[in-house]
Short mmCIF file of C-alpha atoms in Angstrom, two decimals:
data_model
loop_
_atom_site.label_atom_id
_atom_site.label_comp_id
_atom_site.label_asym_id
_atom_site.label_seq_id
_atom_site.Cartn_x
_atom_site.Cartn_y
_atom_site.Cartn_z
CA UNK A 2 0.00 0.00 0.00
CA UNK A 3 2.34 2.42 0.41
CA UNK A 4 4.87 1.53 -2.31
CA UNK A 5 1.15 2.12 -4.03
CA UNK A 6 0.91 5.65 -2.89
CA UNK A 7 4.75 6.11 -3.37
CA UNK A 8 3.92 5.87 -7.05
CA UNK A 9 1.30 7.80 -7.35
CA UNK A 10 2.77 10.88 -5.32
CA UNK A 11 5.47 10.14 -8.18
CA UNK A 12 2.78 10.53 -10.80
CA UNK A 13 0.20 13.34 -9.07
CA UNK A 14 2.23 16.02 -8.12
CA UNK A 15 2.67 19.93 -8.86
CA UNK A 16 5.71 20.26 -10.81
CA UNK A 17 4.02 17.47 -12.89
CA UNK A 18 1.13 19.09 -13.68
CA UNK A 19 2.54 21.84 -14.57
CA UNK A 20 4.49 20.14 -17.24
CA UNK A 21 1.72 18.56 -18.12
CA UNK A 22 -0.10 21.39 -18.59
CA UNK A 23 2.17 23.37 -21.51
CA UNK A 24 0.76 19.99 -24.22
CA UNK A 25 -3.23 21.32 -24.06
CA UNK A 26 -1.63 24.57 -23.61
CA UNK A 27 -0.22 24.38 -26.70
CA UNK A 28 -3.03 23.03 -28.31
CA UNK A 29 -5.09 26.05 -27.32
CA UNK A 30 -2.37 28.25 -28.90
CA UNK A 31 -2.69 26.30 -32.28
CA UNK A 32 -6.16 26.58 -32.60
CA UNK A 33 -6.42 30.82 -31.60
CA UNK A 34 -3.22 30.85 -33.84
CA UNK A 35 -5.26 29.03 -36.92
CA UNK A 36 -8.13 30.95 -36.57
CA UNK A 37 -6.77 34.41 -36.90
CA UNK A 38 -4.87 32.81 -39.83
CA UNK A 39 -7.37 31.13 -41.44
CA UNK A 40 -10.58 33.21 -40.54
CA UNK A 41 -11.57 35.76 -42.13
CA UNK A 42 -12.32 37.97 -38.89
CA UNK A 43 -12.99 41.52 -37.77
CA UNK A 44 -9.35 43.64 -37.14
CA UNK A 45 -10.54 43.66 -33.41
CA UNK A 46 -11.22 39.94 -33.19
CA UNK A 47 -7.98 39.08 -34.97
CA UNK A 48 -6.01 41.14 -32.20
CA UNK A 49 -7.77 40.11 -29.64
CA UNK A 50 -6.81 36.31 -30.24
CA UNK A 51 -3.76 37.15 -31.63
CA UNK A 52 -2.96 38.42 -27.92
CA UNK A 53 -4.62 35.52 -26.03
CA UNK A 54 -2.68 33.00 -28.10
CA UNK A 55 0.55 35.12 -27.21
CA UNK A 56 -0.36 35.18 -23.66
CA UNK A 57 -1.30 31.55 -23.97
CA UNK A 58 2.49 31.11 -25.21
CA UNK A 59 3.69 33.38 -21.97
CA UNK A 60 2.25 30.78 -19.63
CA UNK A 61 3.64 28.13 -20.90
CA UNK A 62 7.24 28.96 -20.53
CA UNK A 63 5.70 30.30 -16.83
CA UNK A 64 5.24 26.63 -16.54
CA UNK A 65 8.23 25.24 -17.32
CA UNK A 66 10.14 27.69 -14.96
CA UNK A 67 7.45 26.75 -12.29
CA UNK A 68 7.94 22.98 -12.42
CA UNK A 69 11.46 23.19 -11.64
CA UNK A 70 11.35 25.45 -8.87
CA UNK A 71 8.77 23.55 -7.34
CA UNK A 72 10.02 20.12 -7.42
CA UNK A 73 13.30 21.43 -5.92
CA UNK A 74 11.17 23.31 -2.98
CA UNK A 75 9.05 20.74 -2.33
CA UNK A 76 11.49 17.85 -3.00
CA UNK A 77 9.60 16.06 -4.94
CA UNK A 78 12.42 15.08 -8.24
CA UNK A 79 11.07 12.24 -9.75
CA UNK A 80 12.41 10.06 -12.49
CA UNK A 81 8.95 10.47 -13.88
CA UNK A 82 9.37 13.77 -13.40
CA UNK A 83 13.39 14.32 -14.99
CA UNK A 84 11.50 12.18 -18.35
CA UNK A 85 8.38 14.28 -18.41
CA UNK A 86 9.64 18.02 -18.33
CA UNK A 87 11.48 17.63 -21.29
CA UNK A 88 9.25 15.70 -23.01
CA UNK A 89 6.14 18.04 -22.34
CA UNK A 90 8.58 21.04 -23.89
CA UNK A 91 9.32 18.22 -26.87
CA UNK A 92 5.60 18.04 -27.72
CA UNK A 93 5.02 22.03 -27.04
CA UNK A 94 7.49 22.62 -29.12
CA UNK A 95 6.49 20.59 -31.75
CA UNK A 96 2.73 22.26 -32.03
CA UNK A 97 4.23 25.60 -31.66
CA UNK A 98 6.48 25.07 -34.99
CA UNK A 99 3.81 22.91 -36.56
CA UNK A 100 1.47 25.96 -36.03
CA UNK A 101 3.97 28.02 -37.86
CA UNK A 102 4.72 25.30 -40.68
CA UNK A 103 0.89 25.69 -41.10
CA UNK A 104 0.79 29.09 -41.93
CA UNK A 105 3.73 29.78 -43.86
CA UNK A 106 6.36 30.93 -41.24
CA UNK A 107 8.39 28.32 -41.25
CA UNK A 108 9.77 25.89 -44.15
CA UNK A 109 8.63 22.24 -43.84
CA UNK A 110 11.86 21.00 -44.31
CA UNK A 111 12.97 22.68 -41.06
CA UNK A 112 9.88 21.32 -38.87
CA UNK A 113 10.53 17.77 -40.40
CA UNK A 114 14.64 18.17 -38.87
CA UNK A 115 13.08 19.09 -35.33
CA UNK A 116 10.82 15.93 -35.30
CA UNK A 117 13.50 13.79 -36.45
CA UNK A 118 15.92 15.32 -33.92
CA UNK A 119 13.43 15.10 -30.86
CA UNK A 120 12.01 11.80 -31.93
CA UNK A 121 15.12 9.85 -32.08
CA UNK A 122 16.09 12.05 -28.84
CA UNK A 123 12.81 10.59 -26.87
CA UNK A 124 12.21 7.30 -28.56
CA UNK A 125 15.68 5.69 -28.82
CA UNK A 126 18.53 8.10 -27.06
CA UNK A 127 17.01 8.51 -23.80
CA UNK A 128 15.82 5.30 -23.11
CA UNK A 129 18.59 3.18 -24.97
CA UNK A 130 21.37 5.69 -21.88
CA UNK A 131 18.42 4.97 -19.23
CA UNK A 132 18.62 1.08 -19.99
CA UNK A 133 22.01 1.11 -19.54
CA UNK A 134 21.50 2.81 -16.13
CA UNK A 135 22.65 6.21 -16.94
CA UNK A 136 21.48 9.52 -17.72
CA UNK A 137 22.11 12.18 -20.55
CA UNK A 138 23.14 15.70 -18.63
CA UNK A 139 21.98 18.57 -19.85
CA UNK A 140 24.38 20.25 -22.79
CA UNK A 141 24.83 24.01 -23.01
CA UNK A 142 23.47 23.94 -26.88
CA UNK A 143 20.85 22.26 -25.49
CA UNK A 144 19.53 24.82 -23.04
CA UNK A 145 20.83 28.00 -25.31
CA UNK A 146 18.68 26.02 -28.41
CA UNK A 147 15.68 25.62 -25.32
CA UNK A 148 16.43 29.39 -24.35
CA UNK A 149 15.96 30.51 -28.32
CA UNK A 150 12.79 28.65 -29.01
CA UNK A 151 11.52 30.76 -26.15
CA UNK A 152 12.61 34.05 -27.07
CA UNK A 153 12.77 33.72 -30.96
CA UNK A 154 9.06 32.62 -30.71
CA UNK A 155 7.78 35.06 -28.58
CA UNK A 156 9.19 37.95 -31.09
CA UNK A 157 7.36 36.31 -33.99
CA UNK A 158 4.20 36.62 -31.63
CA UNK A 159 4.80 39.91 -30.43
CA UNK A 160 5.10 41.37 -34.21
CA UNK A 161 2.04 39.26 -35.33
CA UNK A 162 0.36 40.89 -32.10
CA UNK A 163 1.26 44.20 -32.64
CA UNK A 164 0.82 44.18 -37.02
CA UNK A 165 -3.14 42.94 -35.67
CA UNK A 166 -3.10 45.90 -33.49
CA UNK A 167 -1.85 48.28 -36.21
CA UNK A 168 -4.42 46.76 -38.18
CA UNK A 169 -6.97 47.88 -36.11
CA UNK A 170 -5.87 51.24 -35.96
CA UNK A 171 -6.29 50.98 -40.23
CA UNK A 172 -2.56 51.30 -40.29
CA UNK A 173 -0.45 50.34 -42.68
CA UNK A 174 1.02 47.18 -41.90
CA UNK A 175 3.46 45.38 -45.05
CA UNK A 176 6.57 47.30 -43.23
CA UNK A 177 5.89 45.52 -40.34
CA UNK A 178 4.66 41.75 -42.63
CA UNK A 179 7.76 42.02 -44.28
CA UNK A 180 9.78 42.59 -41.44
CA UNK A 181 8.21 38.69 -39.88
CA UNK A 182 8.64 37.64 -43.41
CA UNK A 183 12.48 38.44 -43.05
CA UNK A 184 12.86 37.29 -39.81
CA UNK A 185 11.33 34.39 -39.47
CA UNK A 186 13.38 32.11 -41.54
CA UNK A 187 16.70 33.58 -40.26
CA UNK A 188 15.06 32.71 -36.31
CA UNK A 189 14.10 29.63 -37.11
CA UNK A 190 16.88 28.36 -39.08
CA UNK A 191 19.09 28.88 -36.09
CA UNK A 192 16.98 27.18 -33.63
CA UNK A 193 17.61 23.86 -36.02
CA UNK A 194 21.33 24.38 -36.17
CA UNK A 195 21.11 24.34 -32.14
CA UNK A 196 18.95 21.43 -32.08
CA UNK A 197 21.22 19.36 -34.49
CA UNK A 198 24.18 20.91 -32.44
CA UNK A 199 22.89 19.85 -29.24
CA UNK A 200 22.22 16.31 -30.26
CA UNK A 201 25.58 15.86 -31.76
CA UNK A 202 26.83 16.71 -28.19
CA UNK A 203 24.58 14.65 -26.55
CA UNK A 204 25.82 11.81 -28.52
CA UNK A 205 29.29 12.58 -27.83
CA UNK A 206 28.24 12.53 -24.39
CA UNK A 207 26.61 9.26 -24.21
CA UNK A 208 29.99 7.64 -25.49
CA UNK A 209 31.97 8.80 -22.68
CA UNK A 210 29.05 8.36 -20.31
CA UNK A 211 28.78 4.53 -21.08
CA UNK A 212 32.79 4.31 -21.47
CA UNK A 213 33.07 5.65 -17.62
#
């Protein structure tokens, strides 16, 4: 019985929720995101999603600062825990750029070298190093490539935010389109060169962690 609740304090906890929470999260962002894109709306509606799907983004980084700080406070680091934080940013990640694949922000090609990265980082690296009884530390590319997914998105939000709110004003807005048109490639191309960076460490590191 209580190996039983053991596991389940594992499993029902704060700092998992909250990782949880950043998949629907990121769900809701896709479909305020699609709307605006693919609706054919009132200036005022448009900028009013446009800035609930950016807030929307806000809170999920919140999120994954929170579940950190919270299972070091209340003690509570779980290998559930260590598998599911950087998977929920995996699949947040993946439905944020999918989002922007969908409406023209960012090339296929590039979305397609994320999910291959992050799927053979989740289905085979991870659990062919935890098999073997060790674990992958974390790798500066990979928290810089983490810290620019962040950050490079929430520009690309921000602009789309504030061309809706120009909008609205019956402003004149191509400056500022052309501007994310720019932008956007250059941003995202660099988050892939991180991602492939920071799995080519991560395999390096796996060799000398099963060598030790």
């Amino acid at each position: 019985m209580y190996n039983r609740l053991m596991k389940k304090s594992d499993i029902f906890n704060i700092p998992n929720f909250l990782s949880f929470l950043r998949i629907p999260l990121g769900f809701i962002f896709l479909t305020l995101f699609l709307i605006v894109q693919k609706g054919n709306l009132e200036p005022k509606l448009n900028f009013t999603l446009h800035l609930i799907s950016f807030l929307v983004f806000v809170c999920a980084i919140i999120t994954d600062a929170l579940d950190g700080y919270y299972a070091r406070k209340m003690n509570i680091v779980t290998d559930i825990g260590k598998h599911l934080d950087p998977l929920a940013d995996c699949l947040f990640f993946i439905i944020i750029f999918s989002t922007f694949t969908i409406t023209g922000l960012m090339h296929p090609i590039l979305l397609i070298l994320i999910l291959l990265r992050e799927s053979f980082m989740h289905l085979f690296l991870r659990p062919f190093v935890k098999r073997k009884g060790k674990s992958l530390p974390a790798s500066i590319f990979g928290k810089i490539k983490t810290f620019c997914q962040c950050v490079f998105s929430l520009i690309i939000l921000f602009l789309f935010t504030l061309k809706e709110f120009l909008s609205m004003q019956s402003q004149d807005i191509s400056s500022l389109t052309n501007i994310i048109n720019i932008i956007a490639p250059i941003l995202f191309s660099i988050i892939v060169f991180l991602s492939l960076a920071s799995l080519i460490i991560y395999l390096i590191n796996m060799s000398k962690i099963l060598n030790d």
